[in-house]
Amino acid sequence: MTKQLSLLGFFGTLLIVAALGIAILREPARQVQAADDIRVAAVEEGLDLYATNCVVCHGAGGEGMAAYPSLDNEGVRAMDAEDLFRTIERGRYNTAMAAYGSEEGGIFTDMQVRSLVTLIQDAPWDAVAAHVDELGLTPPALAVAEIDAALFEQVAALEDGATLSAGLDVYATNCVACHGANAEGSTLAPALDSEELRARLTDADMTRIIVQGVPGTLMAGWERALPAADIDAVVALIRRWPELSAAGIALPAIEAAPIDMSPAAIAGGSKLYDLLCTQCHGIDGYGTPLAPALNNQTFLSQTEDAAIQQIIAGGVPGTTMPSWGGYLTEADIAAITAYLRSLEATAPAMAAP
Ligand code: HEC
Ligand code: HEC
Ligand code: HEC
C-alpha cells in the first residue's frame, strides 16, 4: 500500500497514468483476494454438500461413524487434491464409498466435487460440525450400551481386568448394536460369547475378521476406525468372556421396541426419514437415481415390517445402502418403518422408472 501511495506521488499530475499504475500494481493483491474469495465460496458450497450427503457416514465434524473412516485427520488432509477428487468422483470399489461424480452416474458436477475437496483440505471441522448442527443434520448417536462406572470397576477388579474393561468399552460402543449387549447375538449377527466360536477361531483369526470384515455381510472391517490396541482388547474380551459370566457380570440389555403406529411415532419416523434417507430415496420415498423408490405397492405389500427393519438396520452390503443398526436405536428404526408403512394406503402401484 505505501509503495502504491509513493508511486502515486511520483506520477504527480499524470492522473490517468497514475491510475493505471495503481491498477497494475494492485493486480497481484486483487488476484490473491479473488482466490481467497473463491476458496471461501468453495468451502461454503462444500459445507452444504457435505452436510446433506456425507455426514451419515463421515460424521457431522468429519470424525467418522462406526466403521466408516474419519476425514478430519492429517492423512486425509495430506492427500493429493487429485486423489481426493478421484475418491469422491469415482468412489472406492467394493466399499460403501459411492461414486458421486456425474461422469460416474453420481449427482455432483466437477465444480461441486472440487468444492468438497477444498472443504476437506481447508475445513475447520468444529465449524463444520456447528453448521451441520444448525441445519439439523447431525446424525443420531450410535446405539451403544450404557455401562456405569460401578460395572467397569467390577470388571477391572478381575484378574488382568484392565484389558477386559478396555475391551468392554470398545465392545459397548461399537459392537452391541449387532452382536447383542452380552454378545448373545441378534437377528443381525451371530453370538460372540460362544464356545464353538472360541474353539473354531484363534486370536489371529478373530483379529483378521475384525480388521478386514466379512465381505458381502454386515460385518464391516474396523481397521480404519479402531486402533490396533482396541482390536486386541476386544479380541481378548471375546476370548475371556466366560470370566465375566463366572463373576456374574452382565451388561444392561438394549430395549427392543414393537412397531408403534401412533401419529406421533409416524411423525417421528417421517422426520428421521427426511433427515437421513431423502438424499437417496427421494422426498416422500419416491426414489432418485441413487436409490429405489420405497413408496410403492410392490415394495410395501411384499415386505414385512420385520424385513424392512432388518434392511434399515443392516443395510444392503455391496451397495451404497448404509447399515443404520449402528447409528439408530431400534425405536428409531421402528418409527421409520411405521412412517414407510403409513405411505402404503396411498402408494402408487409401481415405482416410477
Ligand atoms: C455410505 C457411507 C458413505 C458415504 C455416504 C460417504 N462415504 Fe466417503 N467413505 C466411505 C467409506 C467406507 C470409505 C473408505 C473406503 C476405503 O476403505 O477405501 C470412504 C472414504 C472416503 C474418503 C477417503 C478417505 C481416506 O482416508 O482415504 C473421502 C475423501 C471420502 N470418503 C469423502 C466423502 C464425501 C465427500 C462424501 C459425501 C459426498 C462421502 N465420502 C460419503 C463411506 C461413505
Ligand atoms: C452391523 C452389524 C455388525 C457390527 C456393528 C459388528 N458386527 Fe461382527 N459380525 C456381523 C455379522 C453379520 C457377522 C457374521 C459374518 C459372516 O456371516 O461370516 C459378524 C461376525 C463377526 C465375527 C466372527 C464370528 C464368527 O462366528 O465367525 C467376529 C469375531 C465379530 N463379528 C466381531 C465384531 C466386533 C468385535 C465388533 C465391534 C468392533 C463387531 N463385530 C461389530 C455384524 C456386525
Ligand atoms: C447413500 C444412499 C442411501 C441412503 C442414505 C439410504 N439408502 Fe436405502 N438404499 C440405497 C440403495 C442404493 C438401495 C438399493 C440396494 C439394492 O440394490 O438392493 C437401498 C435400499 C433400501 C431398502 C430396500 C428397498 C427394496 O426395494 O428392497 C430400504 C427399505 C431402504 N433402502 C431404506 C432406507 C432408509 C429407511 C434410509 C434412511 C434411514 C435409507 N434407506 C438411506 C441407498 C441409500
Short mmCIF file of C-alpha atoms and ligand atoms in Angstrom, two decimals:
data_model
loop_
_atom_site.label_atom_id
_atom_site.label_comp_id
_atom_site.label_asym_id
_atom_site.label_seq_id
_atom_site.Cartn_x
_atom_site.Cartn_y
_atom_site.Cartn_z
CA MET A 1 0.00 0.00 0.00
CA THR A 2 2.72 2.52 0.96
CA LYS A 3 4.56 1.59 -2.19
CA GLN A 4 1.47 2.34 -4.25
CA LEU A 5 0.99 5.70 -2.48
CA SER A 6 4.57 6.80 -3.09
CA LEU A 7 4.26 5.78 -6.73
CA LEU A 8 1.15 7.93 -6.94
CA GLY A 9 3.24 10.90 -5.78
CA PHE A 10 5.89 10.11 -8.35
CA PHE A 11 3.39 10.27 -11.20
CA GLY A 12 2.19 13.65 -9.91
CA THR A 13 -0.39 15.18 -12.21
CA LEU A 14 -0.33 12.38 -14.76
CA LEU A 15 -3.52 11.11 -13.19
CA ILE A 16 -4.52 8.68 -15.86
CA VAL A 17 -1.13 7.07 -15.92
CA ALA A 18 -1.10 7.06 -12.15
CA ALA A 19 -4.48 5.36 -12.03
CA LEU A 20 -3.25 2.80 -14.49
CA GLY A 21 -0.09 2.27 -12.46
CA ILE A 22 -2.09 1.68 -9.32
CA ALA A 23 -4.37 -0.75 -11.11
CA ILE A 24 -1.39 -2.72 -12.37
CA LEU A 25 0.39 -2.68 -9.02
CA ARG A 26 -2.70 -3.78 -7.19
CA GLU A 27 -3.36 -6.63 -9.57
CA PRO A 28 -1.43 -9.34 -7.67
CA ALA A 29 -3.14 -8.31 -4.41
CA ARG A 30 -6.51 -8.40 -6.12
CA GLN A 31 -5.76 -11.83 -7.53
CA VAL A 32 -4.90 -13.08 -4.08
CA GLN A 33 -8.12 -11.56 -2.73
CA ALA A 34 -10.12 -13.13 -5.58
CA ALA A 35 -8.51 -16.52 -4.98
CA ASP A 36 -9.42 -16.19 -1.28
CA ASP A 37 -13.00 -15.29 -2.17
CA ILE A 38 -13.26 -18.32 -4.45
CA ARG A 39 -11.85 -20.54 -1.71
CA VAL A 40 -14.32 -19.17 0.84
CA ALA A 41 -17.20 -19.66 -1.61
CA ALA A 42 -16.00 -23.21 -2.36
CA VAL A 43 -15.80 -24.06 1.32
CA GLU A 44 -19.33 -22.70 1.80
CA GLU A 45 -20.72 -24.72 -1.10
CA GLY A 46 -18.76 -27.78 0.02
CA LEU A 47 -20.18 -27.35 3.51
CA ASP A 48 -23.78 -27.67 2.37
CA LEU A 49 -22.97 -30.60 0.08
CA TYR A 50 -21.12 -32.28 2.91
CA ALA A 51 -23.95 -31.69 5.38
CA THR A 52 -26.59 -33.25 3.16
CA ASN A 53 -24.57 -36.11 1.63
CA CYS A 54 -21.64 -37.19 3.73
CA VAL A 55 -22.39 -36.80 7.45
CA VAL A 56 -24.28 -40.10 7.75
CA CYS A 57 -21.02 -41.97 7.24
CA HIS A 58 -18.23 -39.48 7.95
CA GLY A 59 -19.87 -37.70 10.91
CA ALA A 60 -21.01 -34.10 11.46
CA GLY A 61 -17.45 -32.95 12.14
CA GLY A 62 -15.61 -35.43 9.91
CA GLU A 63 -14.97 -37.70 12.91
CA GLY A 64 -16.27 -40.86 11.17
CA MET A 65 -19.24 -43.01 12.21
CA ALA A 66 -18.92 -46.62 13.41
CA ALA A 67 -16.68 -48.43 10.90
CA TYR A 68 -16.74 -45.52 8.42
CA PRO A 69 -13.47 -43.59 8.39
CA SER A 70 -12.81 -40.09 9.69
CA LEU A 71 -11.94 -37.32 7.22
CA ASP A 72 -10.63 -34.99 9.92
CA ASN A 73 -7.07 -36.30 10.06
CA GLU A 74 -3.64 -35.40 8.77
CA GLY A 75 -3.52 -38.41 6.45
CA VAL A 76 -6.57 -37.20 4.53
CA ARG A 77 -5.52 -33.54 4.58
CA ALA A 78 -2.12 -34.53 3.19
CA MET A 79 -3.69 -36.47 0.31
CA ASP A 80 -3.10 -35.05 -3.12
CA ALA A 81 -6.07 -32.93 -4.28
CA GLU A 82 -6.35 -35.10 -7.39
CA ASP A 83 -6.56 -38.29 -5.30
CA LEU A 84 -9.28 -36.75 -3.15
CA PHE A 85 -11.10 -35.64 -6.29
CA ARG A 86 -10.95 -39.15 -7.76
CA THR A 87 -12.09 -40.76 -4.50
CA ILE A 88 -15.23 -38.60 -4.39
CA GLU A 89 -15.82 -38.70 -8.14
CA ARG A 90 -15.36 -42.45 -8.61
CA GLY A 91 -15.92 -43.83 -5.10
CA ARG A 92 -13.88 -46.75 -3.76
CA TYR A 93 -14.56 -50.06 -5.42
CA ASN A 94 -16.27 -52.64 -3.23
CA THR A 95 -16.82 -50.27 -0.29
CA ALA A 96 -19.73 -48.12 0.87
CA MET A 97 -17.97 -45.09 -0.61
CA ALA A 98 -20.11 -44.43 -3.70
CA ALA A 99 -19.13 -42.59 -6.89
CA TYR A 100 -20.50 -39.04 -6.65
CA GLY A 101 -19.19 -37.58 -9.93
CA SER A 102 -21.77 -37.06 -12.70
CA GLU A 103 -19.44 -38.81 -15.16
CA GLU A 104 -19.74 -41.90 -12.97
CA GLY A 105 -23.51 -41.70 -12.72
CA GLY A 106 -23.40 -39.66 -9.49
CA ILE A 107 -25.06 -36.38 -8.60
CA PHE A 108 -22.20 -33.85 -8.46
CA THR A 109 -20.61 -31.68 -11.14
CA ASP A 110 -16.81 -31.37 -11.24
CA MET A 111 -17.12 -27.97 -9.56
CA GLN A 112 -19.08 -29.48 -6.71
CA VAL A 113 -16.56 -32.28 -6.24
CA ARG A 114 -13.79 -29.62 -6.25
CA SER A 115 -15.57 -27.67 -3.54
CA LEU A 116 -15.77 -30.82 -1.41
CA VAL A 117 -12.03 -31.36 -1.92
CA THR A 118 -11.38 -27.76 -0.80
CA LEU A 119 -13.60 -28.28 2.22
CA ILE A 120 -11.82 -31.49 3.23
CA GLN A 121 -8.40 -29.86 2.87
CA ASP A 122 -9.22 -26.50 4.49
CA ALA A 123 -12.15 -27.08 6.79
CA PRO A 124 -12.12 -26.06 10.42
CA TRP A 125 -14.07 -29.21 11.34
CA ASP A 126 -15.58 -27.86 14.56
CA ALA A 127 -17.17 -25.08 12.48
CA VAL A 128 -18.43 -27.71 10.02
CA ALA A 129 -19.99 -29.66 12.92
CA ALA A 130 -21.64 -26.47 14.21
CA HIS A 131 -23.04 -25.67 10.76
CA VAL A 132 -24.34 -29.22 10.28
CA ASP A 133 -26.00 -28.95 13.69
CA GLU A 134 -27.62 -25.62 12.73
CA LEU A 135 -29.09 -27.33 9.68
CA GLY A 136 -30.46 -30.03 11.97
CA LEU A 137 -28.50 -32.70 10.09
CA THR A 138 -26.34 -34.11 12.87
CA PRO A 139 -26.86 -37.88 12.68
CA PRO A 140 -28.32 -39.66 15.70
CA ALA A 141 -25.76 -41.05 18.12
CA LEU A 142 -24.73 -44.69 17.89
CA ALA A 143 -26.79 -47.34 19.63
CA VAL A 144 -24.43 -48.13 22.47
CA ALA A 145 -24.69 -49.99 25.75
CA GLU A 146 -24.58 -47.60 28.70
CA ILE A 147 -22.21 -49.17 31.19
CA ASP A 148 -21.98 -47.44 34.55
CA ALA A 149 -18.73 -46.82 36.36
CA ALA A 150 -19.51 -49.42 39.05
CA LEU A 151 -19.73 -52.17 36.45
CA PHE A 152 -16.44 -51.09 34.88
CA GLU A 153 -14.83 -51.19 38.33
CA GLN A 154 -16.19 -54.69 38.91
CA VAL A 155 -14.65 -55.83 35.61
CA ALA A 156 -11.37 -54.00 36.26
CA ALA A 157 -11.09 -55.83 39.61
CA LEU A 158 -10.90 -59.23 37.85
CA GLU A 159 -7.50 -60.73 37.03
CA ASP A 160 -5.90 -58.62 34.25
CA GLY A 161 -9.13 -56.66 34.44
CA ALA A 162 -7.63 -53.61 32.71
CA THR A 163 -7.61 -55.46 29.37
CA LEU A 164 -11.16 -56.73 29.93
CA SER A 165 -12.55 -53.33 30.78
CA ALA A 166 -10.76 -51.75 27.79
CA GLY A 167 -12.29 -54.45 25.56
CA LEU A 168 -15.70 -53.91 27.10
CA ASP A 169 -15.51 -50.20 26.37
CA VAL A 170 -14.75 -50.92 22.70
CA TYR A 171 -17.45 -53.59 22.53
CA ALA A 172 -20.18 -51.49 24.19
CA THR A 173 -19.55 -48.59 21.84
CA ASN A 174 -19.13 -50.43 18.54
CA CYS A 175 -20.44 -53.97 18.57
CA VAL A 176 -23.56 -54.28 20.75
CA ALA A 177 -25.93 -52.98 18.07
CA CYS A 178 -25.45 -56.20 16.08
CA HIS A 179 -23.88 -58.77 18.41
CA GLY A 180 -26.12 -58.00 21.40
CA ALA A 181 -25.45 -56.41 24.79
CA ASN A 182 -23.98 -59.63 26.22
CA ALA A 183 -22.55 -60.95 22.93
CA GLU A 184 -25.51 -63.32 22.77
CA GLY A 185 -26.12 -62.47 19.10
CA SER A 186 -29.21 -60.93 17.45
CA THR A 187 -31.20 -61.27 14.25
CA LEU A 188 -28.39 -59.29 12.62
CA ALA A 189 -25.28 -61.09 13.75
CA PRO A 190 -24.04 -64.26 15.44
CA ALA A 191 -23.19 -64.64 19.13
CA LEU A 192 -19.59 -63.88 20.05
CA ASP A 193 -19.77 -65.32 23.56
CA SER A 194 -19.77 -68.89 22.28
CA GLU A 195 -17.56 -71.91 22.99
CA GLU A 196 -17.98 -73.02 19.39
CA LEU A 197 -16.54 -69.71 18.14
CA ARG A 198 -13.67 -69.78 20.65
CA ALA A 199 -12.76 -73.32 19.58
CA ARG A 200 -13.01 -72.52 15.86
CA LEU A 201 -11.14 -69.19 15.78
CA THR A 202 -7.65 -68.37 17.04
CA ASP A 203 -6.97 -64.84 18.29
CA ALA A 204 -5.27 -64.15 14.96
CA ASP A 205 -8.42 -65.32 13.09
CA MET A 206 -10.61 -63.05 15.18
CA THR A 207 -8.28 -60.11 14.69
CA ARG A 208 -8.30 -60.66 10.94
CA ILE A 209 -12.13 -60.81 10.82
CA ILE A 210 -12.47 -57.62 12.86
CA VAL A 211 -9.79 -55.80 10.89
CA GLN A 212 -10.97 -56.84 7.42
CA GLY A 213 -14.64 -57.59 8.00
CA VAL A 214 -16.50 -60.36 6.19
CA PRO A 215 -17.16 -59.18 2.63
CA GLY A 216 -20.75 -59.46 1.49
CA THR A 217 -22.13 -59.41 5.05
CA LEU A 218 -22.94 -56.71 7.59
CA MET A 219 -19.60 -57.27 9.30
CA ALA A 220 -17.56 -54.24 8.23
CA GLY A 221 -13.79 -54.01 8.50
CA TRP A 222 -12.80 -51.88 11.50
CA GLU A 223 -9.18 -51.29 10.50
CA ARG A 224 -9.72 -47.61 9.78
CA ALA A 225 -11.99 -46.94 12.73
CA LEU A 226 -10.28 -48.67 15.64
CA PRO A 227 -6.62 -48.52 16.72
CA ALA A 228 -4.85 -51.90 16.90
CA ALA A 229 -4.80 -51.77 20.73
CA ASP A 230 -8.63 -51.54 20.79
CA ILE A 231 -8.93 -54.51 18.44
CA ASP A 232 -6.52 -56.54 20.63
CA ALA A 233 -8.57 -55.63 23.71
CA VAL A 234 -11.89 -56.66 22.17
CA VAL A 235 -10.37 -59.96 20.94
CA ALA A 236 -9.16 -60.62 24.49
CA LEU A 237 -12.64 -59.83 25.76
CA ILE A 238 -14.29 -62.32 23.38
CA ARG A 239 -11.73 -64.96 24.37
CA ARG A 240 -12.25 -64.31 28.08
CA TRP A 241 -15.99 -63.56 28.15
CA PRO A 242 -16.66 -66.62 30.39
CA GLU A 243 -14.67 -64.84 33.13
CA LEU A 244 -17.33 -62.13 33.13
CA SER A 245 -20.13 -64.67 33.27
CA ALA A 246 -18.35 -66.57 36.06
CA ALA A 247 -18.14 -63.35 38.06
CA GLY A 248 -21.87 -62.80 37.49
CA ILE A 249 -21.27 -59.67 35.42
CA ALA A 250 -23.97 -58.95 32.83
CA LEU A 251 -24.31 -55.84 30.71
CA PRO A 252 -27.61 -53.94 30.60
CA ALA A 253 -29.82 -55.15 27.73
CA ILE A 254 -30.83 -52.80 24.92
CA GLU A 255 -34.59 -52.46 24.79
CA ALA A 256 -36.42 -53.73 21.71
CA ALA A 257 -39.48 -51.69 20.75
CA PRO A 258 -42.57 -53.04 18.99
CA ILE A 259 -43.84 -51.13 15.95
CA ASP A 260 -45.90 -48.23 17.20
CA MET A 261 -48.24 -46.85 14.51
CA SER A 262 -49.41 -43.83 16.53
CA PRO A 263 -49.43 -40.47 14.70
CA ALA A 264 -46.60 -39.29 16.96
CA ALA A 265 -44.41 -42.29 16.06
CA ILE A 266 -45.13 -41.84 12.35
CA ALA A 267 -44.28 -38.13 12.60
CA GLY A 268 -41.01 -39.01 14.35
CA GLY A 269 -40.20 -41.57 11.66
CA SER A 270 -41.03 -39.06 8.95
CA LYS A 271 -38.60 -36.58 10.47
CA LEU A 272 -35.82 -39.17 10.62
CA TYR A 273 -36.60 -40.19 7.06
CA ASP A 274 -36.32 -36.57 5.87
CA LEU A 275 -33.03 -36.23 7.68
CA LEU A 276 -31.33 -39.47 6.69
CA CYS A 277 -32.99 -41.03 3.68
CA THR A 278 -34.34 -38.38 1.29
CA GLN A 279 -30.98 -37.65 -0.32
CA CYS A 280 -31.01 -41.17 -1.76
CA HIS A 281 -34.63 -42.40 -1.68
CA GLY A 282 -36.17 -39.05 -2.55
CA ILE A 283 -38.81 -36.85 -0.95
CA ASP A 284 -41.73 -38.95 0.34
CA GLY A 285 -39.88 -42.09 -0.78
CA TYR A 286 -40.41 -41.57 -4.50
CA GLY A 287 -36.82 -42.57 -5.34
CA THR A 288 -33.87 -40.82 -7.02
CA PRO A 289 -31.22 -42.03 -9.47
CA LEU A 290 -29.22 -43.06 -6.37
CA ALA A 291 -31.72 -45.42 -4.78
CA PRO A 292 -35.04 -47.13 -5.49
CA ALA A 293 -38.47 -45.78 -4.56
CA LEU A 294 -39.84 -47.13 -1.29
CA ASN A 295 -43.25 -45.51 -1.70
CA ASN A 296 -44.87 -48.10 -3.96
CA GLN A 297 -47.25 -51.05 -3.54
CA THR A 298 -44.84 -53.60 -4.97
CA PHE A 299 -42.27 -53.00 -2.26
CA LEU A 300 -44.59 -52.22 0.66
CA SER A 301 -47.10 -55.03 0.15
CA GLN A 302 -44.39 -57.67 -0.27
CA THR A 303 -42.11 -56.61 2.57
CA GLU A 304 -42.93 -57.41 6.21
CA ASP A 305 -42.27 -54.80 8.90
CA ALA A 306 -39.57 -57.04 10.35
CA ALA A 307 -37.86 -57.29 6.97
CA ILE A 308 -37.98 -53.50 6.47
CA GLN A 309 -36.46 -53.05 9.93
CA GLN A 310 -33.80 -55.60 9.14
CA ILE A 311 -32.88 -53.89 5.84
CA ILE A 312 -32.66 -50.50 7.54
CA ALA A 313 -30.62 -51.87 10.42
CA GLY A 314 -28.36 -53.99 8.28
CA GLY A 315 -28.10 -52.04 5.06
CA VAL A 316 -27.61 -53.83 1.78
CA PRO A 317 -23.98 -54.98 1.68
CA GLY A 318 -22.21 -54.33 -1.60
CA THR A 319 -24.45 -51.31 -2.34
CA THR A 320 -24.49 -47.74 -1.02
CA MET A 321 -27.41 -48.56 1.31
CA PRO A 322 -25.75 -47.92 4.67
CA SER A 323 -26.38 -50.11 7.70
CA TRP A 324 -28.17 -47.95 10.24
CA GLY A 325 -28.09 -50.53 13.03
CA GLY A 326 -25.03 -48.85 14.43
CA TYR A 327 -26.49 -45.33 14.45
CA LEU A 328 -30.19 -45.65 15.13
CA THR A 329 -31.91 -47.23 18.09
CA GLU A 330 -34.44 -49.96 17.38
CA ALA A 331 -37.14 -47.46 18.34
CA ASP A 332 -35.88 -45.04 15.67
CA ILE A 333 -35.83 -47.81 13.08
CA ALA A 334 -39.32 -48.89 14.13
CA ALA A 335 -40.52 -45.27 13.75
CA ILE A 336 -39.09 -45.05 10.22
CA THR A 337 -40.72 -48.39 9.42
CA ALA A 338 -44.05 -47.06 10.75
CA TYR A 339 -43.65 -43.99 8.55
CA LEU A 340 -42.92 -46.10 5.43
CA ARG A 341 -45.87 -48.36 6.27
CA SER A 342 -48.11 -45.28 6.58
CA LEU A 343 -47.40 -44.49 2.92
CA GLU A 344 -48.86 -47.81 1.76
CA ALA A 345 -52.50 -46.71 1.66
CA THR A 346 -51.81 -44.05 -0.99
CA ALA A 347 -48.72 -45.56 -2.66
CA PRO A 348 -48.64 -45.87 -6.46
CA ALA A 349 -48.77 -49.47 -7.69
CA MET A 350 -45.29 -49.43 -9.19
CA ALA A 351 -42.21 -47.29 -8.71
CA ALA A 352 -41.66 -44.78 -11.50
CA PRO A 353 -38.65 -46.00 -13.53
C1 HEC B 1 -22.49 -44.88 2.86
C2 HEC B 1 -21.34 -44.37 3.57
C3 HEC B 1 -20.54 -43.24 2.94
C4 HEC B 1 -21.00 -42.03 2.48
C5 HEC B 1 -22.44 -41.52 2.43
C6 HEC B 1 -19.83 -41.29 2.07
N1 HEC B 1 -18.69 -42.03 2.27
FE1 HEC B 1 -16.78 -41.43 1.92
N2 HEC B 1 -16.09 -43.24 2.51
C7 HEC B 1 -16.87 -44.28 2.96
C8 HEC B 1 -16.02 -45.44 3.21
C9 HEC B 1 -16.46 -46.81 3.70
C10 HEC B 1 -14.70 -45.03 2.89
C11 HEC B 1 -13.43 -45.87 2.97
C12 HEC B 1 -13.25 -46.61 1.68
C13 HEC B 1 -11.97 -47.43 1.71
O1 HEC B 1 -11.90 -48.37 2.51
O2 HEC B 1 -11.08 -47.10 0.95
C14 HEC B 1 -14.80 -43.65 2.47
C15 HEC B 1 -13.70 -42.90 2.09
C16 HEC B 1 -13.74 -41.56 1.77
C17 HEC B 1 -12.59 -40.75 1.50
C18 HEC B 1 -11.15 -41.22 1.52
C19 HEC B 1 -10.65 -41.21 2.92
C20 HEC B 1 -9.31 -41.87 3.06
O3 HEC B 1 -8.81 -41.89 4.21
O4 HEC B 1 -8.77 -42.40 2.09
C21 HEC B 1 -13.04 -39.49 1.21
C22 HEC B 1 -12.20 -38.28 0.85
C23 HEC B 1 -14.48 -39.52 1.30
N3 HEC B 1 -14.87 -40.79 1.65
C24 HEC B 1 -15.29 -38.44 1.07
C25 HEC B 1 -16.68 -38.50 1.09
C26 HEC B 1 -17.52 -37.39 0.75
C27 HEC B 1 -17.05 -36.02 0.35
C28 HEC B 1 -18.82 -37.84 0.87
C29 HEC B 1 -20.09 -37.09 0.55
C30 HEC B 1 -20.20 -36.54 -0.77
C31 HEC B 1 -18.76 -39.22 1.28
N4 HEC B 1 -17.45 -39.59 1.40
C32 HEC B 1 -19.87 -40.00 1.55
C33 HEC B 1 -18.23 -44.28 3.15
C34 HEC B 1 -19.08 -43.23 2.80
C1 HEC B 2 -23.63 -54.01 11.51
C2 HEC B 2 -23.61 -55.20 12.30
C3 HEC B 2 -22.28 -55.62 12.96
C4 HEC B 2 -21.49 -54.85 13.80
C5 HEC B 2 -21.71 -53.42 14.26
C6 HEC B 2 -20.39 -55.71 14.18
N1 HEC B 2 -20.53 -56.94 13.60
FE1 HEC B 2 -19.29 -58.54 13.84
N2 HEC B 2 -20.41 -59.63 12.55
C7 HEC B 2 -21.58 -59.21 11.96
C8 HEC B 2 -22.08 -60.28 11.11
C9 HEC B 2 -23.34 -60.23 10.26
C10 HEC B 2 -21.18 -61.35 11.22
C11 HEC B 2 -21.25 -62.70 10.51
C12 HEC B 2 -20.47 -62.64 9.22
C13 HEC B 2 -20.49 -63.95 8.50
O1 HEC B 2 -21.56 -64.31 8.00
O2 HEC B 2 -19.44 -64.61 8.46
C14 HEC B 2 -20.14 -60.90 12.15
C15 HEC B 2 -19.07 -61.68 12.52
C16 HEC B 2 -18.16 -61.36 13.48
C17 HEC B 2 -17.13 -62.24 13.98
C18 HEC B 2 -16.89 -63.67 13.51
C19 HEC B 2 -17.93 -64.53 14.15
C20 HEC B 2 -17.87 -65.99 13.71
O3 HEC B 2 -18.61 -66.79 14.31
O4 HEC B 2 -17.14 -66.31 12.77
C21 HEC B 2 -16.43 -61.55 14.93
C22 HEC B 2 -15.26 -62.05 15.74
C23 HEC B 2 -17.05 -60.23 15.02
N3 HEC B 2 -18.08 -60.15 14.13
C24 HEC B 2 -16.64 -59.23 15.89
C25 HEC B 2 -17.18 -57.96 15.91
C26 HEC B 2 -16.66 -56.91 16.76
C27 HEC B 2 -15.53 -57.04 17.75
C28 HEC B 2 -17.43 -55.81 16.51
C29 HEC B 2 -17.27 -54.40 17.07
C30 HEC B 2 -15.98 -53.81 16.90
C31 HEC B 2 -18.41 -56.18 15.50
N4 HEC B 2 -18.21 -57.48 15.18
C32 HEC B 2 -19.37 -55.32 15.01
C33 HEC B 2 -22.18 -57.97 12.11
C34 HEC B 2 -21.68 -56.92 12.85
C1 HEC B 3 -26.30 -43.32 0.38
C2 HEC B 3 -27.59 -43.63 -0.23
C3 HEC B 3 -28.67 -44.24 0.66
C4 HEC B 3 -29.14 -43.75 1.85
C5 HEC B 3 -28.69 -42.52 2.62
C6 HEC B 3 -30.22 -44.62 2.22
N1 HEC B 3 -30.37 -45.63 1.31
FE1 HEC B 3 -31.75 -47.16 1.41
N2 HEC B 3 -30.98 -47.94 -0.31
C7 HEC B 3 -29.98 -47.39 -1.06
C8 HEC B 3 -29.76 -48.23 -2.23
C9 HEC B 3 -28.73 -47.97 -3.32
C10 HEC B 3 -30.68 -49.30 -2.14
C11 HEC B 3 -30.84 -50.45 -3.13
C12 HEC B 3 -29.93 -51.59 -2.73
C13 HEC B 3 -30.08 -52.76 -3.67
O1 HEC B 3 -29.59 -52.64 -4.79
O2 HEC B 3 -30.68 -53.76 -3.25
C14 HEC B 3 -31.43 -49.09 -0.91
C15 HEC B 3 -32.42 -49.95 -0.47
C16 HEC B 3 -33.26 -49.70 0.61
C17 HEC B 3 -34.37 -50.53 1.01
C18 HEC B 3 -34.81 -51.83 0.31
C19 HEC B 3 -35.65 -51.43 -0.88
C20 HEC B 3 -36.07 -52.60 -1.71
O3 HEC B 3 -36.76 -52.35 -2.71
O4 HEC B 3 -35.72 -53.74 -1.38
C21 HEC B 3 -34.95 -49.93 2.09
C22 HEC B 3 -36.18 -50.41 2.87
C23 HEC B 3 -34.19 -48.75 2.37
N3 HEC B 3 -33.15 -48.63 1.46
C24 HEC B 3 -34.46 -47.86 3.39
C25 HEC B 3 -33.68 -46.75 3.70
C26 HEC B 3 -33.95 -45.89 4.83
C27 HEC B 3 -35.13 -46.02 5.77
C28 HEC B 3 -32.97 -44.94 4.83
C29 HEC B 3 -32.74 -43.84 5.84
C30 HEC B 3 -32.65 -44.27 7.24
C31 HEC B 3 -32.09 -45.21 3.70
N4 HEC B 3 -32.56 -46.32 3.05
C32 HEC B 3 -30.99 -44.43 3.37
C33 HEC B 3 -29.27 -46.23 -0.78
C34 HEC B 3 -29.45 -45.43 0.33
#
